[in-house]
PDB file of C-alpha atoms in Angstrom:
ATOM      1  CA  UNK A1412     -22.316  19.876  30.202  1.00  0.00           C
ATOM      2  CA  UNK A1413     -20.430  17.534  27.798  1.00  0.00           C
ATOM      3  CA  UNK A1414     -19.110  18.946  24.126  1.00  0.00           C
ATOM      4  CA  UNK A1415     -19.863  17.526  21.447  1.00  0.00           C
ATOM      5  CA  UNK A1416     -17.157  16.899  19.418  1.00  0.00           C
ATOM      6  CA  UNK A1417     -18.171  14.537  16.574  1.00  0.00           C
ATOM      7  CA  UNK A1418     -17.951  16.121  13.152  1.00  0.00           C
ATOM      8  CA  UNK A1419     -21.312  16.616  10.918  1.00  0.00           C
ATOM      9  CA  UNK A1420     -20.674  15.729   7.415  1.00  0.00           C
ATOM     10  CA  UNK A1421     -22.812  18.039   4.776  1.00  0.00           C
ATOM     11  CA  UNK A1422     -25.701  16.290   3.231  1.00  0.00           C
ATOM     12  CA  UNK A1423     -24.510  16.489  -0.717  1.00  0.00           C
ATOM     13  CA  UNK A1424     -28.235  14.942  -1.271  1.00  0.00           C
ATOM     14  CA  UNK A1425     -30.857  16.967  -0.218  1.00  0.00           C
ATOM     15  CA  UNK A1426     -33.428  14.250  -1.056  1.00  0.00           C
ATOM     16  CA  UNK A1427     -32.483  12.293   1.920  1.00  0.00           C
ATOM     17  CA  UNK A1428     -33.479  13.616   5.655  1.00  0.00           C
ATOM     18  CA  UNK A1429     -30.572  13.110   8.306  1.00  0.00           C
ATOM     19  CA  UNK A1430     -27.052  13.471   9.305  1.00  0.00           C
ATOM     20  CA  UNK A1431     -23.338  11.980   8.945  1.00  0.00           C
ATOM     21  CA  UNK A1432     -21.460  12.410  12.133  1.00  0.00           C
ATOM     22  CA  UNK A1433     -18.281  10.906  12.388  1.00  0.00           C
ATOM     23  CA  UNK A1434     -16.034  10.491  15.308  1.00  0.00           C
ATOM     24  CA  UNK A1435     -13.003  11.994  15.503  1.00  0.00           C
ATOM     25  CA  UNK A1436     -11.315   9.099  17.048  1.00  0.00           C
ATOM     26  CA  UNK A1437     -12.224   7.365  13.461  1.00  0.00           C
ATOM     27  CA  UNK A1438     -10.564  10.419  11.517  1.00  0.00           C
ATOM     28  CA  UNK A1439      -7.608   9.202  13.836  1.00  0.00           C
ATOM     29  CA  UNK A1440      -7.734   5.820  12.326  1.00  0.00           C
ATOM     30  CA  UNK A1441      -8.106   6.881   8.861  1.00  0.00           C
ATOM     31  CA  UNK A1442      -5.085   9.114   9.581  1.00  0.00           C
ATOM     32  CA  UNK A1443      -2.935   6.716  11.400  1.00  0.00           C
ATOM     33  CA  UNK A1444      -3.148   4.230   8.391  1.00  0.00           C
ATOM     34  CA  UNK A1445      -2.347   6.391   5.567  1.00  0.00           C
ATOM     35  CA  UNK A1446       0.211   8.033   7.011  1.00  0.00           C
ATOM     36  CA  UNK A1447       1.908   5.018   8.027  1.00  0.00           C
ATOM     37  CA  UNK A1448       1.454   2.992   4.850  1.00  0.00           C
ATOM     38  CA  UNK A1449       4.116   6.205   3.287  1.00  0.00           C
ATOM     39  CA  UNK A1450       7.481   4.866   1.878  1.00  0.00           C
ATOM     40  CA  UNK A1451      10.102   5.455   4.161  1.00  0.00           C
ATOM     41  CA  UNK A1452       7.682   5.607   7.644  1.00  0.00           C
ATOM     42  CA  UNK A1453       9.127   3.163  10.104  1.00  0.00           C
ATOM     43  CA  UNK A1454       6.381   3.209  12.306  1.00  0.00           C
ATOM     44  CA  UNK A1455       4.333   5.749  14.383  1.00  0.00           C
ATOM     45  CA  UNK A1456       4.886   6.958  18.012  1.00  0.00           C
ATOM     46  CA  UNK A1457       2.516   5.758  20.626  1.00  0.00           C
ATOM     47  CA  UNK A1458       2.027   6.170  24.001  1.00  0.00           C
ATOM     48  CA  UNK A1459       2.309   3.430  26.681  1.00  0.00           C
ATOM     49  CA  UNK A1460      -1.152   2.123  26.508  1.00  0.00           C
ATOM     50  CA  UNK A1461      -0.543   1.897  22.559  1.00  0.00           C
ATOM     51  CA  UNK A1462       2.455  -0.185  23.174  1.00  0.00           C
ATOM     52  CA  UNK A1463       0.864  -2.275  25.594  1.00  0.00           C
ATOM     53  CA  UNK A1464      -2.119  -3.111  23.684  1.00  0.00           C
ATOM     54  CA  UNK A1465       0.324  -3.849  20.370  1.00  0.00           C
ATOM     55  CA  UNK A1466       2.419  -6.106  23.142  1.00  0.00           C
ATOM     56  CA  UNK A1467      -0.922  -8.482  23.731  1.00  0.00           C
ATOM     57  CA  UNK A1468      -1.405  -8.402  19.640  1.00  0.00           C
ATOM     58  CA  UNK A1469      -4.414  -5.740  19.199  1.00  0.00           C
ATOM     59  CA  UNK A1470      -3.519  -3.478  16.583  1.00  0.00           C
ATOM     60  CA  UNK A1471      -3.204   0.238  17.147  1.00  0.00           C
ATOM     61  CA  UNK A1472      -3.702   2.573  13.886  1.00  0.00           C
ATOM     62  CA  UNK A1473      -4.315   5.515  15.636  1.00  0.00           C
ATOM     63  CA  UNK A1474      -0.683   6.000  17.336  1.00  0.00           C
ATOM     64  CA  UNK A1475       0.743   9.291  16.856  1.00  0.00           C
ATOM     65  CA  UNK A1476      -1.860  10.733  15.884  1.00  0.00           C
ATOM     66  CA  UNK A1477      -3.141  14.089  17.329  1.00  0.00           C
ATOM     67  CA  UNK A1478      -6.499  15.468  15.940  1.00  0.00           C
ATOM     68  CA  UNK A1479      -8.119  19.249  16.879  1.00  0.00           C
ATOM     69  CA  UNK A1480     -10.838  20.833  15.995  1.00  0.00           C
ATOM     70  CA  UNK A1481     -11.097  24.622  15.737  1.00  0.00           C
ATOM     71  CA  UNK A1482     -14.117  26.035  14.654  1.00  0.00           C
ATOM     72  CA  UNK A1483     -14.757  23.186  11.999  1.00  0.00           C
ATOM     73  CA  UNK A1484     -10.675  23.379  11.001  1.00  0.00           C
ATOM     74  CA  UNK A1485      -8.946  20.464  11.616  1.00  0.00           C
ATOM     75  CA  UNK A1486      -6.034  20.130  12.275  1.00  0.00           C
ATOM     76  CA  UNK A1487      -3.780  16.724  12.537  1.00  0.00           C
ATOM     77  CA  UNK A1488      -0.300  16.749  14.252  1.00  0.00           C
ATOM     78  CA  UNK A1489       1.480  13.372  13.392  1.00  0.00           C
ATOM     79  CA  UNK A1490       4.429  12.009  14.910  1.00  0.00           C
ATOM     80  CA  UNK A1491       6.637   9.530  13.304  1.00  0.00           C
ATOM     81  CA  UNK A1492      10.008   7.503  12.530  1.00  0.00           C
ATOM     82  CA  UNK A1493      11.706   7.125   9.674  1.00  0.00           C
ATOM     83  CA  UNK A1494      13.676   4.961   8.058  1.00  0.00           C
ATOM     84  CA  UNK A1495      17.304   5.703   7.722  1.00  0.00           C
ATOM     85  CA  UNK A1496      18.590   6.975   4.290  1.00  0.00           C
ATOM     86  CA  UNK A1497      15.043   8.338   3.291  1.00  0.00           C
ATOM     87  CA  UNK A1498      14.897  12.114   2.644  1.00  0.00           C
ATOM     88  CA  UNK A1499      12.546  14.202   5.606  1.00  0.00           C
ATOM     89  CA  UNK A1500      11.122  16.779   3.256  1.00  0.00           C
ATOM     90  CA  UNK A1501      10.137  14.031   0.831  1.00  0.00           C
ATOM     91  CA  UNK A1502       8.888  11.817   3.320  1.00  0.00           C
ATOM     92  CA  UNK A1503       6.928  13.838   5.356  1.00  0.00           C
ATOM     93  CA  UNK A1504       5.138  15.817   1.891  1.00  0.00           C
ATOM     94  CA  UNK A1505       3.987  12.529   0.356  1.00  0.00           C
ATOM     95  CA  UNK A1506       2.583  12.160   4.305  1.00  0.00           C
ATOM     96  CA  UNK A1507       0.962  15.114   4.001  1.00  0.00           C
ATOM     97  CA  UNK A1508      -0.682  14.608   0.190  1.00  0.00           C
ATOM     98  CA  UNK A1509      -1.413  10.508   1.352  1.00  0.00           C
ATOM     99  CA  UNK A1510      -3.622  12.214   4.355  1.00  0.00           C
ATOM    100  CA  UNK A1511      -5.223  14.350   3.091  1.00  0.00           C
ATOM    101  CA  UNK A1512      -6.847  12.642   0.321  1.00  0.00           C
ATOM    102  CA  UNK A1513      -7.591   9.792   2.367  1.00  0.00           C
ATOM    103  CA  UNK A1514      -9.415  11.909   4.685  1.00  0.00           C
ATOM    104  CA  UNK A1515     -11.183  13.614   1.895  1.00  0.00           C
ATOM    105  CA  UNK A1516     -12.268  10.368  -0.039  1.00  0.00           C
ATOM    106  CA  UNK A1517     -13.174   8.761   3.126  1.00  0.00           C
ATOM    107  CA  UNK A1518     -14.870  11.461   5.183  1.00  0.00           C
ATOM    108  CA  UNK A1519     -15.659  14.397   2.376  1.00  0.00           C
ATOM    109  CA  UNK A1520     -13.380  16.728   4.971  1.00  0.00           C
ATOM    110  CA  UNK A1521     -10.933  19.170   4.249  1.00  0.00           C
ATOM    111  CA  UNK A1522      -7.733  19.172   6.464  1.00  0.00           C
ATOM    112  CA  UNK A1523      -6.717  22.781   7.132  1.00  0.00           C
ATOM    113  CA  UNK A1524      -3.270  21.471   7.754  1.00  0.00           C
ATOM    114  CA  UNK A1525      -0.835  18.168   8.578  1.00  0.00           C
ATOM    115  CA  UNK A1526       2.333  18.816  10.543  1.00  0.00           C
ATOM    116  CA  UNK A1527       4.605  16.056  10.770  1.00  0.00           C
ATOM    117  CA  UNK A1528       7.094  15.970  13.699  1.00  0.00           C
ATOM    118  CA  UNK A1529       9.843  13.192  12.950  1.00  0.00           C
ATOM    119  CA  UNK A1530      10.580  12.170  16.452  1.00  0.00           C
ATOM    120  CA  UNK A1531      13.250   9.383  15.266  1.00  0.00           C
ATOM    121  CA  UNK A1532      15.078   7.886  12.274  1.00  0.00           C
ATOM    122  CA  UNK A1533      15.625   3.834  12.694  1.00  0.00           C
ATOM    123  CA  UNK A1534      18.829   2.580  11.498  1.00  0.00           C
ATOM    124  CA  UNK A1535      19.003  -0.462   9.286  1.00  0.00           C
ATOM    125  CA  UNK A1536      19.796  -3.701  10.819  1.00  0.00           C
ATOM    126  CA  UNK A1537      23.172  -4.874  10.699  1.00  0.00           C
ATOM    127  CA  UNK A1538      24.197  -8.306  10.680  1.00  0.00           C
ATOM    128  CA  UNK A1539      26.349  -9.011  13.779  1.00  0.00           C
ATOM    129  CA  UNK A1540      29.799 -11.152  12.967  1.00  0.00           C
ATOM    130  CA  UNK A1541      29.908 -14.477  14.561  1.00  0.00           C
ATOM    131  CA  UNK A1542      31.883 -15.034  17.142  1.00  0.00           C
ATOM    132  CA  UNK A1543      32.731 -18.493  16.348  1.00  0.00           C
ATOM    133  CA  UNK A1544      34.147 -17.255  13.011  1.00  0.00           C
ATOM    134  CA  UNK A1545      36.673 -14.507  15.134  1.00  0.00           C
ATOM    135  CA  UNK A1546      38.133 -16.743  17.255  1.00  0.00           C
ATOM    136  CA  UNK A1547      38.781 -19.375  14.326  1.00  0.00           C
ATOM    137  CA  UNK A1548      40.651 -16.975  12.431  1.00  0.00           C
ATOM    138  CA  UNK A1549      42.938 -15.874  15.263  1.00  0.00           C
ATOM    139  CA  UNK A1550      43.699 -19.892  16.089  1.00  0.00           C
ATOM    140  CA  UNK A1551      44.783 -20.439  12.320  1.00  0.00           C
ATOM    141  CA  UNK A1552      46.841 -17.709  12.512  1.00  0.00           C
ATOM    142  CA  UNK A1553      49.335 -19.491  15.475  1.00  0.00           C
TER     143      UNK A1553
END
């Protein structure tokens, strides 16, 4: 027998008969986005069928994002790089904050807790000399 794991929103309203459910593939999403639109995240980690998917153009927000369920406490494990120069703790707080009241606006869920792993900090670009402009220096010189 399949679980069910789709969360069950209260109903704030009694008035109204039914049920919110929400996936938890859509917490993922909310997640994913928020956490990436941080100052200082590079990007998120994916997994090879997240990378192949971005490689034909489809858009992936839920990369690196790993959601559990215990007992109606969620739990959210991101993983993420940074930019180079930006501080961690900093970073990865204003992650934490940025989730979780995204998830609460959007869903009306409380996050037990967000752990960020930083798998990777991404240089900046450099600008590579041109060779054209070596060798021209070293001719002048003779």
């Amino acid at each position: 027998m399949s679980e069910n794991k789709n969360l069950v929103l209260s109903n704030q309203n009694q008035a109204i008969d039914g049920e919110i459910v929400v996936a938890p593939e859509v917490i993922e999403v909310i997640v994913g986005i928020a956490a990436s639109k941080v100052s200082g995240v590079y990007g998120m980690r994916g997994n090879l069928a997240s990378n192949v998917a971005e490689l034909f153009g489809s858009s992936v927000h839920d990369k690196g994002v790993y959601l559990t369920n215990d007992e109606g406490k969620i739990k959210i494990d991101l993983y993420c790089f940074l930019n180079y120069g930006v501080s961690v703790p900093k970073t990865a707080i204003d992650m934490q904050e940025k989730v979780k009241q995204q998830v609460l606006y959007m869903t009306d869920l409380e996050i037990e807790e967000v752990n960020v792993h930083v798998v990777g900090v991404v240089p900046e670009k450099t600008t590579l000399p041109d060779l054209n402009e070596l060798f021209d220096s070293e001719d002048e010189e003779d």
